[in-house]
Amino acid sequence: MFSRIRTLIHARNLEFFRDRASLGWSVAMPFFLVFALALAFYGDNKPLFKVAVYQPSAEMTAKLNPIFGLEHVHFYTTDNLQRAIDKVARHQTDLLINLNPSTASAEQGYWVNIDSPNGYFMEKLLKQVDPNLKRHDTENHPIRYIDWVIPGVIGMNIMFGALFGVGFVIVRYRKSGYLKRLNATPLRPVEFILAQLVSRLFIVVFLAVVIFMISKWILGFAMNGSYWLLLLVTILGSLSMIAMSLMVTARVSSEELAGGLLNMVSWPMMLLSGVWFSLEGAYPPLKYLAQLFPLTHMLDAVRAITIDGAGLADLTQPILVLSLMTLVFIVIGAYAFKWSDD
Amino acid sequence: MTAIIEVKALRKEYPKLIAVDGIDFAIEKGCCFGLLGPNGAGKSTTIEMIEGLKKPTSGEILFNGVPMNSDFKKVAGIQFQSTALQDFLSVSDNLTLFRSFYDRHADLQDLIADCDLSSFLEQDASKLSGGQRQRLLLALALVHDPEVIFLDEPTTGLDPNARRQFWALIQKIKAGNKTIILTTHYMEEAYLLCDEIAIMAKGKLIARGTPDTLLAQHFGDNILELPTAALGAYQPKETHFHKGEKTEIYTKDMNQALRGLIDSGIDLTHLKIRSRTLDDLFLELTNKDTEEKVHV
Ligand SMILES: Nc1ncnc2c1ncn2[C@@H]1O[C@H](COP(=O)(O)OP(=O)(O)O)[C@@H](O)[C@H]1O
Ligand SMILES: [Mg+2]
């Protein structure tokens, strides 16, 4: 069984590396994205302000406090002051305010990340409305938006590489009749699926590592945790998304349908898994939906490592979830797998 | 001799048509069995059911007397009518890949020599000529020294030279006492290569036997060809076909057939007489439903 898988992996790798045009594209594209984004976000020009409000005493309207009358600001409530402060430090929230008169007076006022351009402007707005509010600075090592967004973009690349890379190849194999030819041999579906999984895993992880290293060297974003742990989480995340692609395309033989299905899973992940912005304060059902996506768990874990320096013990939950997702996707994929249409 | 493969009341229905309509046959070990028929007759469907790649709607397939199971794939060598391979793999990459799927192996050097692959071993498999490609596909079907070999229209689309070369190759395999199941729509090919022929049309077997018995059964006669208009209302006593403007009369007794025509005052100005060819047999057997035939 293993020698079959090994030769299949080798054959797929040969095909991938000999296909110069697509190889060039799959390497160039992520670089292009990362650097275009780094440029675009260097000044951190997100249009919307996001403000956390600690335990408001009543509904947040301009009647309670004129601050809540500010437009283009999204106010959301929080019950955990320390967590909210961390989020300000990590650029997930632009500002945190506590206006509740019944809380300790030392905890009243607002928190801002002095490094955040959004925080800076939000603070100016706040001062216009209430110049007497007490200011607290976040104590954490200040974090820029690119520290937060680059892991997201690399994760997004992994997602596209995993979903489209493996899914389309299998659909092409099925459509051309190559899978039917393999079915005429004693090869089993699970052997074929594992070979595709491993071959794609090497490619996706290798590219992610190269992109990470080069953009770290050029842009110098934060990396406060263990590289080995980061690699582990990257591998698990990639595996889960490759397995997801294998499951989605297990019996599809039209490229159009495959494209539609893969878009249907990749776009929600791109928007809801926290690639570009945190879902903090978003409509709760969206947050639950996002928990179904492997990318969400991978990005949470990756940022916990790069930004907060989290260790293995802090990451048991995302690691378990990603492993479980991989397993479930492979089992369903192998079970649903069809070599050909008829 | 015992049957290595036996097919009983095999049927395959698709939503809109019946591709194989209840066929029975047995293939003897070491025999080259030819399934002959026009496009769409159901040849590929039949052999893909035997190969275990398509599920029959009903019927039974026995291998060495027991129902077929997935182990059959270990001893079957299969060449499809058309197959894609992986892109960017050379001929030798493909051989290595397919060899890895099996526990039993044919000698690689012999295989390369037999299939005449040595001159393009390192070439990209997607850039081979038609004949080279078919030889590679055959080699891939033989990497594990199979007991039963399925060849689905292996020479369709090849030029006459490449076809002859392929025939020589199949004869070499036959000499190794393998069981071969070959489909083709070339009568000549079946006659040359096969020990037994079954002719298939519209999902049914319509004739079967050794090439020589089939010919003897159907070839004692000559064909008289006349414009249909010249016959008028005359109905010949012999087997005859109306083929549009022409009518063909098949007869073993030329004198009697001619006498019949003359006695009925038929104009014989455009009469042509010829003996039957292999293709006539094929056409006669496979066109029964599409042309009006009157047999007395
Ligand atoms: N997957 C399928 N779905 C529906 N019809 C099919 C399918 N495969 C083959 N057929 C039909 O079954 C008939 C027999 O096809 P086939 O076995 O390929 O014929 P042959 O090999 O003799 O040319 C044809 O009419 C073909 O169109
Ligand atoms: Mg066919």
PDB file of N, CA, C and O in Angstrom, chain B residues 25-69:
ATOM      1  N   PHE B  25     -22.301 -15.659 -22.975  1.00  0.00           N
ATOM      2  CA  PHE B  25     -21.211 -16.338 -23.682  1.00  0.00           C
ATOM      3  C   PHE B  25     -20.196 -16.845 -22.678  1.00  0.00           C
ATOM      4  O   PHE B  25     -20.206 -16.461 -21.506  1.00  0.00           O
ATOM      5  N   ALA B  26     -19.340 -17.748 -23.152  1.00  0.00           N
ATOM      6  CA  ALA B  26     -18.270 -18.260 -22.304  1.00  0.00           C
ATOM      7  C   ALA B  26     -16.977 -18.147 -23.084  1.00  0.00           C
ATOM      8  O   ALA B  26     -16.965 -18.301 -24.303  1.00  0.00           O
ATOM      9  N   ILE B  27     -15.908 -17.829 -22.372  1.00  0.00           N
ATOM     10  CA  ILE B  27     -14.615 -17.692 -23.036  1.00  0.00           C
ATOM     11  C   ILE B  27     -13.667 -18.724 -22.443  1.00  0.00           C
ATOM     12  O   ILE B  27     -13.530 -18.833 -21.223  1.00  0.00           O
ATOM     13  N   GLU B  28     -13.056 -19.460 -23.326  1.00  0.00           N
ATOM     14  CA  GLU B  28     -12.161 -20.503 -22.866  1.00  0.00           C
ATOM     15  C   GLU B  28     -10.785 -19.945 -22.521  1.00  0.00           C
ATOM     16  O   GLU B  28     -10.339 -18.977 -23.114  1.00  0.00           O
ATOM     17  N   LYS B  29     -10.139 -20.579 -21.539  1.00  0.00           N
ATOM     18  CA  LYS B  29      -8.797 -20.143 -21.148  1.00  0.00           C
ATOM     19  C   LYS B  29      -7.853 -20.236 -22.348  1.00  0.00           C
ATOM     20  O   LYS B  29      -7.863 -21.216 -23.079  1.00  0.00           O
ATOM     21  N   GLY B  30      -7.062 -19.205 -22.542  1.00  0.00           N
ATOM     22  CA  GLY B  30      -6.081 -19.202 -23.622  1.00  0.00           C
ATOM     23  C   GLY B  30      -6.644 -18.830 -24.973  1.00  0.00           C
ATOM     24  O   GLY B  30      -5.934 -18.850 -25.974  1.00  0.00           O
ATOM     25  N   CYS B  31      -7.912 -18.480 -24.986  1.00  0.00           N
ATOM     26  CA  CYS B  31      -8.579 -18.167 -26.253  1.00  0.00           C
ATOM     27  C   CYS B  31      -8.513 -16.669 -26.523  1.00  0.00           C
ATOM     28  O   CYS B  31      -8.446 -15.855 -25.608  1.00  0.00           O
ATOM     29  N   CYS B  32      -8.488 -16.311 -27.786  1.00  0.00           N
ATOM     30  CA  CYS B  32      -8.640 -14.899 -28.121  1.00  0.00           C
ATOM     31  C   CYS B  32     -10.060 -14.694 -28.621  1.00  0.00           C
ATOM     32  O   CYS B  32     -10.443 -15.224 -29.662  1.00  0.00           O
ATOM     33  N   PHE B  33     -10.832 -13.983 -27.822  1.00  0.00           N
ATOM     34  CA  PHE B  33     -12.260 -13.834 -28.082  1.00  0.00           C
ATOM     35  C   PHE B  33     -12.522 -12.454 -28.678  1.00  0.00           C
ATOM     36  O   PHE B  33     -12.129 -11.443 -28.092  1.00  0.00           O
ATOM     37  N   GLY B  34     -13.163 -12.425 -29.820  1.00  0.00           N
ATOM     38  CA  GLY B  34     -13.407 -11.138 -30.470  1.00  0.00           C
ATOM     39  C   GLY B  34     -14.857 -10.719 -30.346  1.00  0.00           C
ATOM     40  O   GLY B  34     -15.758 -11.481 -30.697  1.00  0.00           O
ATOM     41  N   LEU B  35     -15.074  -9.523 -29.838  1.00  0.00           N
ATOM     42  CA  LEU B  35     -16.428  -8.985 -29.777  1.00  0.00           C
ATOM     43  C   LEU B  35     -16.505  -7.944 -30.881  1.00  0.00           C
ATOM     44  O   LEU B  35     -15.825  -6.921 -30.833  1.00  0.00           O
ATOM     45  N   LEU B  36     -17.329  -8.251 -31.871  1.00  0.00           N
ATOM     46  CA  LEU B  36     -17.318  -7.465 -33.086  1.00  0.00           C
ATOM     47  C   LEU B  36     -18.652  -6.753 -33.214  1.00  0.00           C
ATOM     48  O   LEU B  36     -19.690  -7.325 -32.919  1.00  0.00           O
ATOM     49  N   GLY B  37     -18.612  -5.509 -33.629  1.00  0.00           N
ATOM     50  CA  GLY B  37     -19.890  -4.818 -33.798  1.00  0.00           C
ATOM     51  C   GLY B  37     -19.670  -3.361 -34.145  1.00  0.00           C
ATOM     52  O   GLY B  37     -18.584  -2.832 -33.917  1.00  0.00           O
ATOM     53  N   PRO B  38     -20.709  -2.726 -34.680  1.00  0.00           N
ATOM     54  CA  PRO B  38     -20.560  -1.319 -35.060  1.00  0.00           C
ATOM     55  C   PRO B  38     -20.509  -0.417 -33.821  1.00  0.00           C
ATOM     56  O   PRO B  38     -20.737  -0.874 -32.709  1.00  0.00           O
ATOM     57  N   ASN B  39     -20.232   0.851 -34.017  1.00  0.00           N
ATOM     58  CA  ASN B  39     -20.199   1.790 -32.897  1.00  0.00           C
ATOM     59  C   ASN B  39     -21.540   1.796 -32.184  1.00  0.00           C
ATOM     60  O   ASN B  39     -22.583   1.795 -32.826  1.00  0.00           O
ATOM     61  N   GLY B  40     -21.495   1.777 -30.866  1.00  0.00           N
ATOM     62  CA  GLY B  40     -22.727   1.854 -30.089  1.00  0.00           C
ATOM     63  C   GLY B  40     -23.404   0.512 -29.896  1.00  0.00           C
ATOM     64  O   GLY B  40     -24.482   0.432 -29.318  1.00  0.00           O
ATOM     65  N   ALA B  41     -22.752  -0.570 -30.343  1.00  0.00           N
ATOM     66  CA  ALA B  41     -23.373  -1.889 -30.226  1.00  0.00           C
ATOM     67  C   ALA B  41     -23.454  -2.343 -28.769  1.00  0.00           C
ATOM     68  O   ALA B  41     -24.298  -3.161 -28.416  1.00  0.00           O
ATOM     69  N   GLY B  42     -22.567  -1.798 -27.935  1.00  0.00           N
ATOM     70  CA  GLY B  42     -22.546  -2.221 -26.533  1.00  0.00           C
ATOM     71  C   GLY B  42     -21.300  -3.023 -26.189  1.00  0.00           C
ATOM     72  O   GLY B  42     -21.219  -3.623 -25.128  1.00  0.00           O
ATOM     73  N   LYS B  43     -20.286  -2.983 -27.054  1.00  0.00           N
ATOM     74  CA  LYS B  43     -19.065  -3.753 -26.821  1.00  0.00           C
ATOM     75  C   LYS B  43     -18.325  -3.251 -25.582  1.00  0.00           C
ATOM     76  O   LYS B  43     -17.982  -4.027 -24.687  1.00  0.00           O
ATOM     77  N   SER B  44     -18.081  -1.934 -25.546  1.00  0.00           N
ATOM     78  CA  SER B  44     -17.332  -1.391 -24.412  1.00  0.00           C
ATOM     79  C   SER B  44     -18.093  -1.611 -23.115  1.00  0.00           C
ATOM     80  O   SER B  44     -17.503  -1.987 -22.093  1.00  0.00           O
ATOM     81  N   THR B  45     -19.400  -1.383 -23.160  1.00  0.00           N
ATOM     82  CA  THR B  45     -20.201  -1.582 -21.951  1.00  0.00           C
ATOM     83  C   THR B  45     -20.071  -3.018 -21.463  1.00  0.00           C
ATOM     84  O   THR B  45     -19.889  -3.275 -20.278  1.00  0.00           O
ATOM     85  N   THR B  46     -20.135  -3.966 -22.406  1.00  0.00           N
ATOM     86  CA  THR B  46     -20.021  -5.373 -22.025  1.00  0.00           C
ATOM     87  C   THR B  46     -18.687  -5.658 -21.356  1.00  0.00           C
ATOM     88  O   THR B  46     -18.640  -6.217 -20.256  1.00  0.00           O
ATOM     89  N   ILE B  47     -17.592  -5.245 -21.996  1.00  0.00           N
ATOM     90  CA  ILE B  47     -16.317  -5.640 -21.375  1.00  0.00           C
ATOM     91  C   ILE B  47     -16.046  -4.834 -20.105  1.00  0.00           C
ATOM     92  O   ILE B  47     -15.438  -5.350 -19.188  1.00  0.00           O
ATOM     93  N   GLU B  48     -16.565  -3.625 -20.006  1.00  0.00           N
ATOM     94  CA  GLU B  48     -16.345  -2.893 -18.749  1.00  0.00           C
ATOM     95  C   GLU B  48     -17.139  -3.501 -17.593  1.00  0.00           C
ATOM     96  O   GLU B  48     -16.735  -3.389 -16.435  1.00  0.00           O
ATOM     97  N   MET B  49     -18.241  -4.149 -17.899  1.00  0.00           N
ATOM     98  CA  MET B  49     -18.944  -4.877 -16.836  1.00  0.00           C
ATOM     99  C   MET B  49     -18.123  -6.087 -16.400  1.00  0.00           C
ATOM    100  O   MET B  49     -18.009  -6.373 -15.216  1.00  0.00           O
ATOM    101  N   ILE B  50     -17.516  -6.764 -17.387  1.00  0.00           N
ATOM    102  CA  ILE B  50     -16.684  -7.916 -17.032  1.00  0.00           C
ATOM    103  C   ILE B  50     -15.476  -7.462 -16.207  1.00  0.00           C
ATOM    104  O   ILE B  50     -15.102  -8.083 -15.227  1.00  0.00           O
ATOM    105  N   GLU B  51     -14.911  -6.335 -16.591  1.00  0.00           N
ATOM    106  CA  GLU B  51     -13.741  -5.813 -15.877  1.00  0.00           C
ATOM    107  C   GLU B  51     -14.082  -5.354 -14.460  1.00  0.00           C
ATOM    108  O   GLU B  51     -13.195  -5.081 -13.655  1.00  0.00           O
ATOM    109  N   GLY B  52     -15.377  -5.206 -14.191  1.00  0.00           N
ATOM    110  CA  GLY B  52     -15.787  -4.769 -12.855  1.00  0.00           C
ATOM    111  C   GLY B  52     -15.858  -3.260 -12.721  1.00  0.00           C
ATOM    112  O   GLY B  52     -15.902  -2.733 -11.617  1.00  0.00           O
ATOM    113  N   LEU B  53     -15.841  -2.535 -13.829  1.00  0.00           N
ATOM    114  CA  LEU B  53     -15.844  -1.078 -13.756  1.00  0.00           C
ATOM    115  C   LEU B  53     -17.248  -0.504 -13.893  1.00  0.00           C
ATOM    116  O   LEU B  53     -17.503   0.622 -13.504  1.00  0.00           O
ATOM    117  N   LYS B  54     -18.136  -1.294 -14.483  1.00  0.00           N
ATOM    118  CA  LYS B  54     -19.528  -0.856 -14.562  1.00  0.00           C
ATOM    119  C   LYS B  54     -20.374  -1.925 -13.906  1.00  0.00           C
ATOM    120  O   LYS B  54     -20.082  -3.113 -14.041  1.00  0.00           O
ATOM    121  N   LYS B  55     -21.409  -1.487 -13.231  1.00  0.00           N
ATOM    122  CA  LYS B  55     -22.270  -2.424 -12.535  1.00  0.00           C
ATOM    123  C   LYS B  55     -23.376  -2.880 -13.478  1.00  0.00           C
ATOM    124  O   LYS B  55     -24.089  -2.049 -14.023  1.00  0.00           O
ATOM    125  N   PRO B  56     -23.508  -4.182 -13.679  1.00  0.00           N
ATOM    126  CA  PRO B  56     -24.591  -4.656 -14.549  1.00  0.00           C
ATOM    127  C   PRO B  56     -25.947  -4.353 -13.908  1.00  0.00           C
ATOM    128  O   PRO B  56     -26.059  -4.333 -12.689  1.00  0.00           O
ATOM    129  N   THR B  57     -26.943  -4.114 -14.747  1.00  0.00           N
ATOM    130  CA  THR B  57     -28.298  -3.961 -14.215  1.00  0.00           C
ATOM    131  C   THR B  57     -28.784  -5.313 -13.710  1.00  0.00           C
ATOM    132  O   THR B  57     -29.401  -5.411 -12.666  1.00  0.00           O
ATOM    133  N   SER B  58     -28.474  -6.363 -14.492  1.00  0.00           N
ATOM    134  CA  SER B  58     -28.765  -7.719 -14.017  1.00  0.00           C
ATOM    135  C   SER B  58     -27.865  -8.677 -14.769  1.00  0.00           C
ATOM    136  O   SER B  58     -27.188  -8.308 -15.715  1.00  0.00           O
ATOM    137  N   GLY B  59     -27.868  -9.925 -14.330  1.00  0.00           N
ATOM    138  CA  GLY B  59     -27.042 -10.924 -14.988  1.00  0.00           C
ATOM    139  C   GLY B  59     -25.886 -11.332 -14.113  1.00  0.00           C
ATOM    140  O   GLY B  59     -25.708 -10.813 -13.012  1.00  0.00           O
ATOM    141  N   GLU B  60     -25.104 -12.256 -14.626  1.00  0.00           N
ATOM    142  CA  GLU B  60     -24.066 -12.857 -13.817  1.00  0.00           C
ATOM    143  C   GLU B  60     -22.763 -12.928 -14.608  1.00  0.00           C
ATOM    144  O   GLU B  60     -22.776 -13.181 -15.809  1.00  0.00           O
ATOM    145  N   ILE B  61     -21.646 -12.694 -13.924  1.00  0.00           N
ATOM    146  CA  ILE B  61     -20.341 -12.842 -14.563  1.00  0.00           C
ATOM    147  C   ILE B  61     -19.500 -13.754 -13.676  1.00  0.00           C
ATOM    148  O   ILE B  61     -19.323 -13.478 -12.497  1.00  0.00           O
ATOM    149  N   LEU B  62     -19.018 -14.843 -14.251  1.00  0.00           N
ATOM    150  CA  LEU B  62     -18.218 -15.784 -13.471  1.00  0.00           C
ATOM    151  C   LEU B  62     -16.780 -15.767 -13.955  1.00  0.00           C
ATOM    152  O   LEU B  62     -16.514 -15.691 -15.152  1.00  0.00           O
ATOM    153  N   PHE B  63     -15.853 -15.826 -12.988  1.00  0.00           N
ATOM    154  CA  PHE B  63     -14.441 -15.948 -13.328  1.00  0.00           C
ATOM    155  C   PHE B  63     -13.970 -17.266 -12.721  1.00  0.00           C
ATOM    156  O   PHE B  63     -14.087 -17.461 -11.511  1.00  0.00           O
ATOM    157  N   ASN B  64     -13.488 -18.178 -13.561  1.00  0.00           N
ATOM    158  CA  ASN B  64     -13.124 -19.525 -13.124  1.00  0.00           C
ATOM    159  C   ASN B  64     -14.249 -20.175 -12.335  1.00  0.00           C
ATOM    160  O   ASN B  64     -14.023 -20.823 -11.314  1.00  0.00           O
ATOM    161  N   GLY B  65     -15.472 -19.927 -12.768  1.00  0.00           N
ATOM    162  CA  GLY B  65     -16.615 -20.593 -12.168  1.00  0.00           C
ATOM    163  C   GLY B  65     -17.218 -19.917 -10.945  1.00  0.00           C
ATOM    164  O   GLY B  65     -18.253 -20.335 -10.462  1.00  0.00           O
ATOM    165  N   VAL B  66     -16.552 -18.885 -10.415  1.00  0.00           N
ATOM    166  CA  VAL B  66     -17.139 -18.198  -9.257  1.00  0.00           C
ATOM    167  C   VAL B  66     -17.423 -16.740  -9.603  1.00  0.00           C
ATOM    168  O   VAL B  66     -16.759 -16.162 -10.468  1.00  0.00           O
ATOM    169  N   PRO B  67     -18.420 -16.145  -8.919  1.00  0.00           N
ATOM    170  CA  PRO B  67     -18.761 -14.760  -9.253  1.00  0.00           C
ATOM    171  C   PRO B  67     -17.542 -13.836  -9.126  1.00  0.00           C
ATOM    172  O   PRO B  67     -16.718 -13.975  -8.231  1.00  0.00           O
ATOM    173  N   MET B  68     -17.469 -12.925 -10.058  1.00  0.00           N
ATOM    174  CA  MET B  68     -16.358 -11.988 -10.150  1.00  0.00           C
ATOM    175  C   MET B  68     -16.245 -11.142  -8.879  1.00  0.00           C
ATOM    176  O   MET B  68     -17.244 -10.676  -8.356  1.00  0.00           O
ATOM    177  N   ASN B  69     -15.030 -10.952  -8.371  1.00  0.00           N
ATOM    178  CA  ASN B  69     -14.861 -10.013  -7.253  1.00  0.00           C
ATOM    179  C   ASN B  69     -13.690  -9.080  -7.546  1.00  0.00           C
ATOM    180  O   ASN B  69     -13.080  -9.154  -8.605  1.00  0.00           O
TER     181      ASN B  69
END
